[in-house]
PDB file of C-alpha atoms in Angstrom:
ATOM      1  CA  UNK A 104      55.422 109.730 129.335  1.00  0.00           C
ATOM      2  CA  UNK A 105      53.866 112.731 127.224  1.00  0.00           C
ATOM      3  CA  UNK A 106      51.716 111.942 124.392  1.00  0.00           C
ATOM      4  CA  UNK A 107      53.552 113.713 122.261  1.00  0.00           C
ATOM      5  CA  UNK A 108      56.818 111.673 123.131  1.00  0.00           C
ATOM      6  CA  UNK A 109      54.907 108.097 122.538  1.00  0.00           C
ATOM      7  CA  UNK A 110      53.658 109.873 119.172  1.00  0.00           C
ATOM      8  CA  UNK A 111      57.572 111.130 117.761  1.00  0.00           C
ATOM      9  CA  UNK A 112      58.784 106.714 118.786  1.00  0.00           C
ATOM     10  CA  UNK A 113      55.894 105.495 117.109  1.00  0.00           C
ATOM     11  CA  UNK A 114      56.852 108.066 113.559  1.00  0.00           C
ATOM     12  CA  UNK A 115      60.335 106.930 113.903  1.00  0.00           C
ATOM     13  CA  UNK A 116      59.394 103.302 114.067  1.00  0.00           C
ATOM     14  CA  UNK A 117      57.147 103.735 110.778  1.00  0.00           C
ATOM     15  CA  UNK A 118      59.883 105.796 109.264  1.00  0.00           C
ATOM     16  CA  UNK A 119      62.876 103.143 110.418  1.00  0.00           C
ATOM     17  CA  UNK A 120      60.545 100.196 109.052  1.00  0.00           C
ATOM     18  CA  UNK A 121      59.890 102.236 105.715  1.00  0.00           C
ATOM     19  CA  UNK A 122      63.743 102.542 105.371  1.00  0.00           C
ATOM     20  CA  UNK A 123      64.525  98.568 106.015  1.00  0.00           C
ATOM     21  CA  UNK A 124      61.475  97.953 103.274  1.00  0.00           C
ATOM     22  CA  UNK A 125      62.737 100.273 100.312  1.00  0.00           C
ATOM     23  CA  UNK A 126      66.779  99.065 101.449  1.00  0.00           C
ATOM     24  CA  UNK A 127      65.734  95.414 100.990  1.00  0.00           C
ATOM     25  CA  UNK A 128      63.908  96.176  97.683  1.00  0.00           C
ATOM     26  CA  UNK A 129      66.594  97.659  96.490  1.00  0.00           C
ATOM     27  CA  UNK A 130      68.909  94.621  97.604  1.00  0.00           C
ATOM     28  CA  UNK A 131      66.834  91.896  95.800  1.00  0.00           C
ATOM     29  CA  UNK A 132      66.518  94.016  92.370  1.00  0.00           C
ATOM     30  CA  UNK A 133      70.229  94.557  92.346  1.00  0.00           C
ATOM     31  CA  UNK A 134      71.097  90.609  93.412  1.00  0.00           C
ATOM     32  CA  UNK A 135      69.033  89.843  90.709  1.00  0.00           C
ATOM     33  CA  UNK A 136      70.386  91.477  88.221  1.00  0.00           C
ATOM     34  CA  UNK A 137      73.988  90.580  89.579  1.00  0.00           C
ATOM     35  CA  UNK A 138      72.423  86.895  89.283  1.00  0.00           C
ATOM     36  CA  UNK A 139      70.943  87.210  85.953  1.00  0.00           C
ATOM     37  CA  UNK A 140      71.445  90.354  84.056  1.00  0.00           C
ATOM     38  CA  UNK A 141      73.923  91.598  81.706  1.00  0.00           C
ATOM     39  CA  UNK A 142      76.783  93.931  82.398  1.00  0.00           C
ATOM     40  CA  UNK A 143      74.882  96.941  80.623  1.00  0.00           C
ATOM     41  CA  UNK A 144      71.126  96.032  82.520  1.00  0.00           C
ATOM     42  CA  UNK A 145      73.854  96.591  85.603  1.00  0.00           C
ATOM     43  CA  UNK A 146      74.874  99.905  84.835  1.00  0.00           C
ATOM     44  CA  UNK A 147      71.554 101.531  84.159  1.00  0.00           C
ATOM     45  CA  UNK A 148      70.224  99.462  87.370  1.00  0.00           C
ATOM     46  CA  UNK A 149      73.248 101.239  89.638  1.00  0.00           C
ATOM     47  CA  UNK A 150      72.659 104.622  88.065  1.00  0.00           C
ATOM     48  CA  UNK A 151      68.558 104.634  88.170  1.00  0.00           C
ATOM     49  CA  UNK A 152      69.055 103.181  91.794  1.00  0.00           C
ATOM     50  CA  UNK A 153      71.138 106.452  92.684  1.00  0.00           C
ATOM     51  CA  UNK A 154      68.250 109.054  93.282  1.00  0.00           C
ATOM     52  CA  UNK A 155      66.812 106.279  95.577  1.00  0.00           C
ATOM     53  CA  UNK A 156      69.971 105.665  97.542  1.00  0.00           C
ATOM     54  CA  UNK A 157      70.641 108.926  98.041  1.00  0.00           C
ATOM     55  CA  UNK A 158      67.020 109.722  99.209  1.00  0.00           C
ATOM     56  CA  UNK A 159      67.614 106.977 101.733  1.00  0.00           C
ATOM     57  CA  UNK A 160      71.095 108.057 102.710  1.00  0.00           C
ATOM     58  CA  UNK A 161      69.316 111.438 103.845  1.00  0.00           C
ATOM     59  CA  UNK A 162      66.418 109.922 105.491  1.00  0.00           C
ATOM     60  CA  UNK A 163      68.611 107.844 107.525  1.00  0.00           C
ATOM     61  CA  UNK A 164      70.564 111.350 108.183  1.00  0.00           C
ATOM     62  CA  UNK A 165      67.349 113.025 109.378  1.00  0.00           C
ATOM     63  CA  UNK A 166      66.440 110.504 111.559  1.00  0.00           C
ATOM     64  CA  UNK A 167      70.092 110.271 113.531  1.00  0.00           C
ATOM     65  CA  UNK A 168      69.781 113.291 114.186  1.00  0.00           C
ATOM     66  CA  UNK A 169      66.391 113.262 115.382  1.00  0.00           C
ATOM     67  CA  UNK A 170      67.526 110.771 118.352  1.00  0.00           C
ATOM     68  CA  UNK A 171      68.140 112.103 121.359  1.00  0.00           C
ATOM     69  CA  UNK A 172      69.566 110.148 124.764  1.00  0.00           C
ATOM     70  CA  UNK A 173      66.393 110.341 127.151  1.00  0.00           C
ATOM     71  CA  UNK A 174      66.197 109.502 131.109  1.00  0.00           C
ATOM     72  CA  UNK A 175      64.026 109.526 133.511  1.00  0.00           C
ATOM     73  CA  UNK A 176      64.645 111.375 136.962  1.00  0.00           C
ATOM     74  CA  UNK A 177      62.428 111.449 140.076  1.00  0.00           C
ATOM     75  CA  UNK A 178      62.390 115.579 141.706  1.00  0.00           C
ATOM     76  CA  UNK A 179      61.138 115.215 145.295  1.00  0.00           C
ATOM     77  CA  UNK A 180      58.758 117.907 146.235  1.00  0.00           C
ATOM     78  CA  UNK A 181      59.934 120.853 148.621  1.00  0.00           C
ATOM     79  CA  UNK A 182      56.973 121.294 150.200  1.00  0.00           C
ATOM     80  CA  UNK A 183      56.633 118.829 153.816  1.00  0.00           C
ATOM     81  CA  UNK A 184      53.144 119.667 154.471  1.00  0.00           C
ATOM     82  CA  UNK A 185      51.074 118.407 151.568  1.00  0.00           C
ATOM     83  CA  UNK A 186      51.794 114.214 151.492  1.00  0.00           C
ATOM     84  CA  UNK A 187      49.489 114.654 148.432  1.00  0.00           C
ATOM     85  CA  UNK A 188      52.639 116.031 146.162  1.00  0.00           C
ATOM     86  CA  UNK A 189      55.236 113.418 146.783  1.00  0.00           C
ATOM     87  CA  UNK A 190      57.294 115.151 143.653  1.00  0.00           C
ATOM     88  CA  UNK A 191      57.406 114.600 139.857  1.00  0.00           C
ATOM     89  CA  UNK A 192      58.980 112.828 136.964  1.00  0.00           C
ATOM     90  CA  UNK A 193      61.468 114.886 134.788  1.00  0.00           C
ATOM     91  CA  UNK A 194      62.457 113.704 131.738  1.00  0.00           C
ATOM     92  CA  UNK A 195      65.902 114.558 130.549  1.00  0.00           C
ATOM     93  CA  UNK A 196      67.003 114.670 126.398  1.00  0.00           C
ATOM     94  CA  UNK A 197      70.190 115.297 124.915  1.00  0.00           C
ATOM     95  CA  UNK A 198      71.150 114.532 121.833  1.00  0.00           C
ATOM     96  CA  UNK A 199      72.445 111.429 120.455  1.00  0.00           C
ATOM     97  CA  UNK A 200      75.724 110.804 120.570  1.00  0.00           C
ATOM     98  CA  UNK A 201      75.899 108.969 116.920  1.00  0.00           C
ATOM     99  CA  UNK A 202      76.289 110.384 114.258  1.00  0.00           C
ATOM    100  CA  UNK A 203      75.268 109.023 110.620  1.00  0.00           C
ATOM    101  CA  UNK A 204      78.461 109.561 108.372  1.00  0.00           C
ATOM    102  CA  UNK A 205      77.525 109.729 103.826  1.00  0.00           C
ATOM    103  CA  UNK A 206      79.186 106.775 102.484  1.00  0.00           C
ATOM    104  CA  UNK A 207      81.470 109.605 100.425  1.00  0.00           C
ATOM    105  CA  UNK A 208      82.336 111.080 103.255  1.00  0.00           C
ATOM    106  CA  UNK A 209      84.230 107.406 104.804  1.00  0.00           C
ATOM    107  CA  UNK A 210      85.415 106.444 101.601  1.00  0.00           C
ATOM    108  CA  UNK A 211      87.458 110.173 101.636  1.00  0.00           C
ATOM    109  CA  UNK A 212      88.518 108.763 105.106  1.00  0.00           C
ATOM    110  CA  UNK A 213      90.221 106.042 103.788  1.00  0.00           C
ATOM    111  CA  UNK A 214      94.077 106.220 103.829  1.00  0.00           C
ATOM    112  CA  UNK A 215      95.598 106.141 100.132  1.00  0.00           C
ATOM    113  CA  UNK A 216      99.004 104.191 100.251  1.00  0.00           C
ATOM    114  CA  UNK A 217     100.521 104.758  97.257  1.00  0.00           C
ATOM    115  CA  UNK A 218     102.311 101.144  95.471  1.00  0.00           C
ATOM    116  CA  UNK A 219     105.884 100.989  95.543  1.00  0.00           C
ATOM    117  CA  UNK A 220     107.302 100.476  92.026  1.00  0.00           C
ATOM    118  CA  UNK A 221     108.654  97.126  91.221  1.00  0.00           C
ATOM    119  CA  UNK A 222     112.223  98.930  90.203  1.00  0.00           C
ATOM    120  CA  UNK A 223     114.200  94.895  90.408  1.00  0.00           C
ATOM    121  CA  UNK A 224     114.243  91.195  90.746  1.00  0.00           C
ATOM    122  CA  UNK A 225     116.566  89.240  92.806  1.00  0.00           C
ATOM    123  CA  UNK A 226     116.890  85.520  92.111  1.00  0.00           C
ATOM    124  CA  UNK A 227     115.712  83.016  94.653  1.00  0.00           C
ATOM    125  CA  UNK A 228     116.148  79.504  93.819  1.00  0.00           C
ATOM    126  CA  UNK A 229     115.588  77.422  90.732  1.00  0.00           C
ATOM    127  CA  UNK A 230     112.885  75.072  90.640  1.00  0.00           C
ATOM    128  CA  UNK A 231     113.290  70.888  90.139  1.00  0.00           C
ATOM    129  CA  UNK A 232     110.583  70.132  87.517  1.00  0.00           C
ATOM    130  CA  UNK A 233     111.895  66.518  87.630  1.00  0.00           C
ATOM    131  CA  UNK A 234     112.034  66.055  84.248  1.00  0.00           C
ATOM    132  CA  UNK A 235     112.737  67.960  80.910  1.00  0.00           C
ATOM    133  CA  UNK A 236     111.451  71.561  80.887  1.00  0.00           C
ATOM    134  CA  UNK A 237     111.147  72.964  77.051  1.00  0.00           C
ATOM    135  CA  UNK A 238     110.037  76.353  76.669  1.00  0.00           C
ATOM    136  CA  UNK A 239     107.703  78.548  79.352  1.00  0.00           C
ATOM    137  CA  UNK A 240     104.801  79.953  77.191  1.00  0.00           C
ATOM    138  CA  UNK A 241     102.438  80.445  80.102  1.00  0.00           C
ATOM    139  CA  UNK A 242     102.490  80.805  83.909  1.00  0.00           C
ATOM    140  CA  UNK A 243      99.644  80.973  86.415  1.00  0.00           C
ATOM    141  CA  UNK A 244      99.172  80.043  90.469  1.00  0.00           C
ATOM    142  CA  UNK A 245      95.399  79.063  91.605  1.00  0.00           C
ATOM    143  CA  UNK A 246      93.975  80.094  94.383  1.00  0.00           C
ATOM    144  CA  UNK A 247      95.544  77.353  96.965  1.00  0.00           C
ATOM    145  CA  UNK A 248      98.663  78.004  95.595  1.00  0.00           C
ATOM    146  CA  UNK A 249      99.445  75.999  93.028  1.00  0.00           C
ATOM    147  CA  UNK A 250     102.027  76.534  90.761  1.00  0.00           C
ATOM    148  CA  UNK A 251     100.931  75.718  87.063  1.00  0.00           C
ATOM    149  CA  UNK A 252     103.003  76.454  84.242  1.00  0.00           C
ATOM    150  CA  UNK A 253     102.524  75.613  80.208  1.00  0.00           C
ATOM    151  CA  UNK A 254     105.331  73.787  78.162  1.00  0.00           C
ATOM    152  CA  UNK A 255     105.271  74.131  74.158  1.00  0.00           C
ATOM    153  CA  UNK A 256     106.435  70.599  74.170  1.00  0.00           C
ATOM    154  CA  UNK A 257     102.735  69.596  74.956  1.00  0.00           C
ATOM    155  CA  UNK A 258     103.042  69.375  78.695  1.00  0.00           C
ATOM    156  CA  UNK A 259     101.389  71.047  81.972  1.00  0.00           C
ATOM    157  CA  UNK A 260     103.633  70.776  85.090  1.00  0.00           C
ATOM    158  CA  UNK A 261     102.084  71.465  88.542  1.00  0.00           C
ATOM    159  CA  UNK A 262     103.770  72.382  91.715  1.00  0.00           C
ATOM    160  CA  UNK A 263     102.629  72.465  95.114  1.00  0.00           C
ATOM    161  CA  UNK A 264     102.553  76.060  97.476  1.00  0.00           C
ATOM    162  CA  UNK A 265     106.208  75.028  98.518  1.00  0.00           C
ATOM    163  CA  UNK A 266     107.511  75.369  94.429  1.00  0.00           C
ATOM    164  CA  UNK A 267     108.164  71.105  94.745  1.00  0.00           C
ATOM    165  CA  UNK A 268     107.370  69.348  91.400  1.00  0.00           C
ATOM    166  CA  UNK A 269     103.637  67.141  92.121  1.00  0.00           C
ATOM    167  CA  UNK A 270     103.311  66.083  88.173  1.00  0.00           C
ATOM    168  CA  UNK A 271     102.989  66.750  84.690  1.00  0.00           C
ATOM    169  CA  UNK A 272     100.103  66.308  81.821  1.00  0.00           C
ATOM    170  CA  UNK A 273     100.298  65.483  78.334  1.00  0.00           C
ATOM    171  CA  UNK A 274      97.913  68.147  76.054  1.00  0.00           C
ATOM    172  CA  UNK A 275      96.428  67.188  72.721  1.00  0.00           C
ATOM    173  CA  UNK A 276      97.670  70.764  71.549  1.00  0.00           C
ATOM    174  CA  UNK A 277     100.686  72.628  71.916  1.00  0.00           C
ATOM    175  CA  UNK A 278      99.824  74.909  75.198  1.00  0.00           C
ATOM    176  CA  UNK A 279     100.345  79.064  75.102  1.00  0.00           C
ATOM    177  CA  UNK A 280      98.881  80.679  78.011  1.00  0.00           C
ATOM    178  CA  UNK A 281      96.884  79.665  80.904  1.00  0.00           C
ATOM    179  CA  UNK A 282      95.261  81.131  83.910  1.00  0.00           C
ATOM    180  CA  UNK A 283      93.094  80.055  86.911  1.00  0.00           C
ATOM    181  CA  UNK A 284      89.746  80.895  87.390  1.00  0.00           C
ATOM    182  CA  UNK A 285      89.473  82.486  91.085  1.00  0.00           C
ATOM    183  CA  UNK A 286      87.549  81.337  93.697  1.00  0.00           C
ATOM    184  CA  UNK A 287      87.489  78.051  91.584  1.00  0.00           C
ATOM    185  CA  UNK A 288      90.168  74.758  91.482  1.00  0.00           C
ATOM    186  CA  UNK A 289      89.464  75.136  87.609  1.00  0.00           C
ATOM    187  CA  UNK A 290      92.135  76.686  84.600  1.00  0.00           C
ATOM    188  CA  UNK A 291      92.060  77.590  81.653  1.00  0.00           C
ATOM    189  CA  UNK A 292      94.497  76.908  78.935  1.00  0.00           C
ATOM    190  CA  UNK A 293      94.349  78.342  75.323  1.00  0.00           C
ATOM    191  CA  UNK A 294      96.382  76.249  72.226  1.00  0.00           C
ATOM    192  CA  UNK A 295      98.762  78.079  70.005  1.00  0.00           C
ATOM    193  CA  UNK A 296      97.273  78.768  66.578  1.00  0.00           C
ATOM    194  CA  UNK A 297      94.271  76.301  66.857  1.00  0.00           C
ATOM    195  CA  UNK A 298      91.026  77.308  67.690  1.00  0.00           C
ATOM    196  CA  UNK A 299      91.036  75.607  71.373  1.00  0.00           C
ATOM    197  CA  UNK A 300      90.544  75.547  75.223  1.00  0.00           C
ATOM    198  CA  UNK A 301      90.855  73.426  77.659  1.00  0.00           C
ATOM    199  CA  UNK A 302      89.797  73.466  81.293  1.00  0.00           C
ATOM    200  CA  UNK A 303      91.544  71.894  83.680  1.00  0.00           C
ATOM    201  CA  UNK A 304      91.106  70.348  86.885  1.00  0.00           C
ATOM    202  CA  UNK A 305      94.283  71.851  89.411  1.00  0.00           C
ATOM    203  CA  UNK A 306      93.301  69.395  92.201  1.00  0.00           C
ATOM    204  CA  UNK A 307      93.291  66.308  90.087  1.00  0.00           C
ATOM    205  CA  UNK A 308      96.042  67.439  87.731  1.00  0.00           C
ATOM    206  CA  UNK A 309      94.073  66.323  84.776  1.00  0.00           C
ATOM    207  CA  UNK A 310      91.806  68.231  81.372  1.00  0.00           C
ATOM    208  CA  UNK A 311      88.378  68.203  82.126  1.00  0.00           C
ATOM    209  CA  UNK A 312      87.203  69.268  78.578  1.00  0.00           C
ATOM    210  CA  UNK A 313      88.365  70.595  75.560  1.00  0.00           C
ATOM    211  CA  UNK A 314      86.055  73.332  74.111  1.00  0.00           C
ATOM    212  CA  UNK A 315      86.422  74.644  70.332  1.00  0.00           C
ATOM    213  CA  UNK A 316      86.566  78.181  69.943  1.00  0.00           C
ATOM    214  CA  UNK A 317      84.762  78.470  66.687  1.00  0.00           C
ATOM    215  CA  UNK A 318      84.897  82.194  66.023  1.00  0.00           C
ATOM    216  CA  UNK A 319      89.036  81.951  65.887  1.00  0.00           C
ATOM    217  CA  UNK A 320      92.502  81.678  66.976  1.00  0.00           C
ATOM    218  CA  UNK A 321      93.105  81.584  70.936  1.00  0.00           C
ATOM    219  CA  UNK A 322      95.845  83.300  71.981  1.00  0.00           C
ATOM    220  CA  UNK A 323      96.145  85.110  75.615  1.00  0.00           C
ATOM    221  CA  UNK A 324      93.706  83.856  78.501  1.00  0.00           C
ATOM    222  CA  UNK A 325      92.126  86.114  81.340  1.00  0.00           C
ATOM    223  CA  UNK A 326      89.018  84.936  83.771  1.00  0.00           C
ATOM    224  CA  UNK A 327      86.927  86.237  86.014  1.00  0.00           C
ATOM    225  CA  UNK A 328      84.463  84.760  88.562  1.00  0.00           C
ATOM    226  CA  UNK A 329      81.826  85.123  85.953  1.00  0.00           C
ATOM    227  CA  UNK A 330      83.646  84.831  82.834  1.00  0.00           C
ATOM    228  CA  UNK A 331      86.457  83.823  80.121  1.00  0.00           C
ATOM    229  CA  UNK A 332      88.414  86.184  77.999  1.00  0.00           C
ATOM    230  CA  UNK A 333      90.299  85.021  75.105  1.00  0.00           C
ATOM    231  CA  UNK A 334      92.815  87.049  72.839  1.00  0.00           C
ATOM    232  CA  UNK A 335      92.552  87.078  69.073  1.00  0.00           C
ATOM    233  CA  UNK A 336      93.570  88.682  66.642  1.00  0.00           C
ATOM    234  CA  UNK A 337      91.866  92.536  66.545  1.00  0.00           C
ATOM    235  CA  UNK A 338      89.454  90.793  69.059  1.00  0.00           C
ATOM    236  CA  UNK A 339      88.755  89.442  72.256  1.00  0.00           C
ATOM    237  CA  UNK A 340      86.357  86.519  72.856  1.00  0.00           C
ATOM    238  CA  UNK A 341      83.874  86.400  76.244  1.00  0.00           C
ATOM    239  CA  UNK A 342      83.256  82.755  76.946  1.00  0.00           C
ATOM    240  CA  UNK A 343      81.416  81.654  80.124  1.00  0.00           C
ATOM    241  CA  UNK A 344      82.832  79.843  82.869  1.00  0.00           C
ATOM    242  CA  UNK A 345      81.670  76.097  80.874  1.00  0.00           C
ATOM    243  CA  UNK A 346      83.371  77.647  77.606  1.00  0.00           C
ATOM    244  CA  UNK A 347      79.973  78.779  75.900  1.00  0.00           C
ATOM    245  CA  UNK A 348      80.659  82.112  73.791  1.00  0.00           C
ATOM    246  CA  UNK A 349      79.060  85.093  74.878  1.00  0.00           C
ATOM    247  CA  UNK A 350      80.147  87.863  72.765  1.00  0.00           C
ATOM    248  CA  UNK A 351      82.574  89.177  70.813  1.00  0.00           C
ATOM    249  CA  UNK A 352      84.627  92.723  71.863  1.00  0.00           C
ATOM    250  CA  UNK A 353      86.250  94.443  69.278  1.00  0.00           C
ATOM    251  CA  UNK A 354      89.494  95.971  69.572  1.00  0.00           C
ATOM    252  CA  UNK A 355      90.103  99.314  67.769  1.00  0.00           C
ATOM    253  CA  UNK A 356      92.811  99.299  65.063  1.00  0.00           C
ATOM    254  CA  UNK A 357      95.328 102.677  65.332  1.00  0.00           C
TER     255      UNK A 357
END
């Protein structure tokens, strides 16, 4: 093999290794951050890390299309007479046959299925809560399925994937909304009028913890994997997942 050939593998290897070192760095700052940063030290970290990206995108570019397909292929020597010349090595390149493709460039390539619009609802069955059903003020289904819906009479009924009735809770509060936190067996469940939430346990069918809400009223309930959101009036309250407030968004009045 030609000197020069040993020199261009041992480049690329630096040049591959300097790629894996600055991708990895680039990981752990941005787990990090996911980990333990706030939603705004996110956004500058995602936009700051774009120059650096793309600089690596490129680099990975370049050296694609620097490969090349090599093989090796022994050329017996014409001449007979001098056994001194047996023949010679020829190496063969072509070039690679993959090809790096931008990260723009296959998210373009994905198909875009447009939703259908929900235009009507047809009427399936009714379900058997077992026992007296008052009024509906919240509705929610975790992540294995189960069905969990808020009474104003002070109740929480829970059925299973199949819509059958398991059981039914007593709350200190009259319930209002509720939802389930994904990727968790944990919901949450805001009180009409009264500055509370409880978190429930969907396995065990039973209120872990009530948590006051001291900055208001709780009316509608959203979560996330990382966080509670709780309607107010004018505002919206950011709780973490143990009920601990966070912050405080403020809605604009028209």
């Amino acid at each position: 093999m030609k000197d020069k050939d040993v020199t261009c593998i041992q480049r690329q290897e630096k040049d591959i290794d300097d790629l894996v070192t600055c991708t990895n760095d680039q990981k752990v700052v941005l787990e990090f951050i996911k980990d333990y940063g706030s939603e705004k030290q996110a956004f500058v970290s995602i936009h700051s890390s774009k120059s650096i990206l793309d600089k690596i995108e490129d680099k990975v570019n370049q050296l694609t299309e620097s490969f090349v397909d090599t093989s090796l292929m022994f050329v017996e020597s014409v001449s007979k007479d001098n056994l001194t010349d047996l023949g010679s090595i020829e190496l063969k390149e072509t070039p690679c046959s993959v090809s790096m493709v931008p990260y723009k460039q296959r998210q373009s390539q994905v198909p875009v299925v447009s939703k259908r619009h929900i235009t009507s609802f047809t009427h399936l069955y009714d379900i058997d809560m077992k026992e007296k059903l008052s009024v509906v003020t919240g509705i929610t289904i975790s992540d294995n399925n189960t069905l969990i819906i808020c009474d104003a009479d002070k109740k929480v009924f829970f059925c299973d994937k199949n819509d059958a009735y398991l059981s039914s809770i007593s709350s200190p509060h009259q319930p209002w909304d509720i939802t389930a936190i994904p990727g968790t067996t944990t919901a949450v469940m805001s009180c009409q009028s009264t500055p509370y939430i409880q978190l429930i346990d969907i396995d065990r069918q039973q209120i872990l913890k009530k948590v006051e809400v001291k900055q208001g009223e709780c009316w509608g309930v959203a979560a996330t994997k990382e966080n509670i959101y709780i309607g107010s009036k004018g505002k919206i309250y950011v709780l973490d997942l143990r009920g601990n407030f966070v912050r405080t968004i403020h809605l604009k009045k028209k």
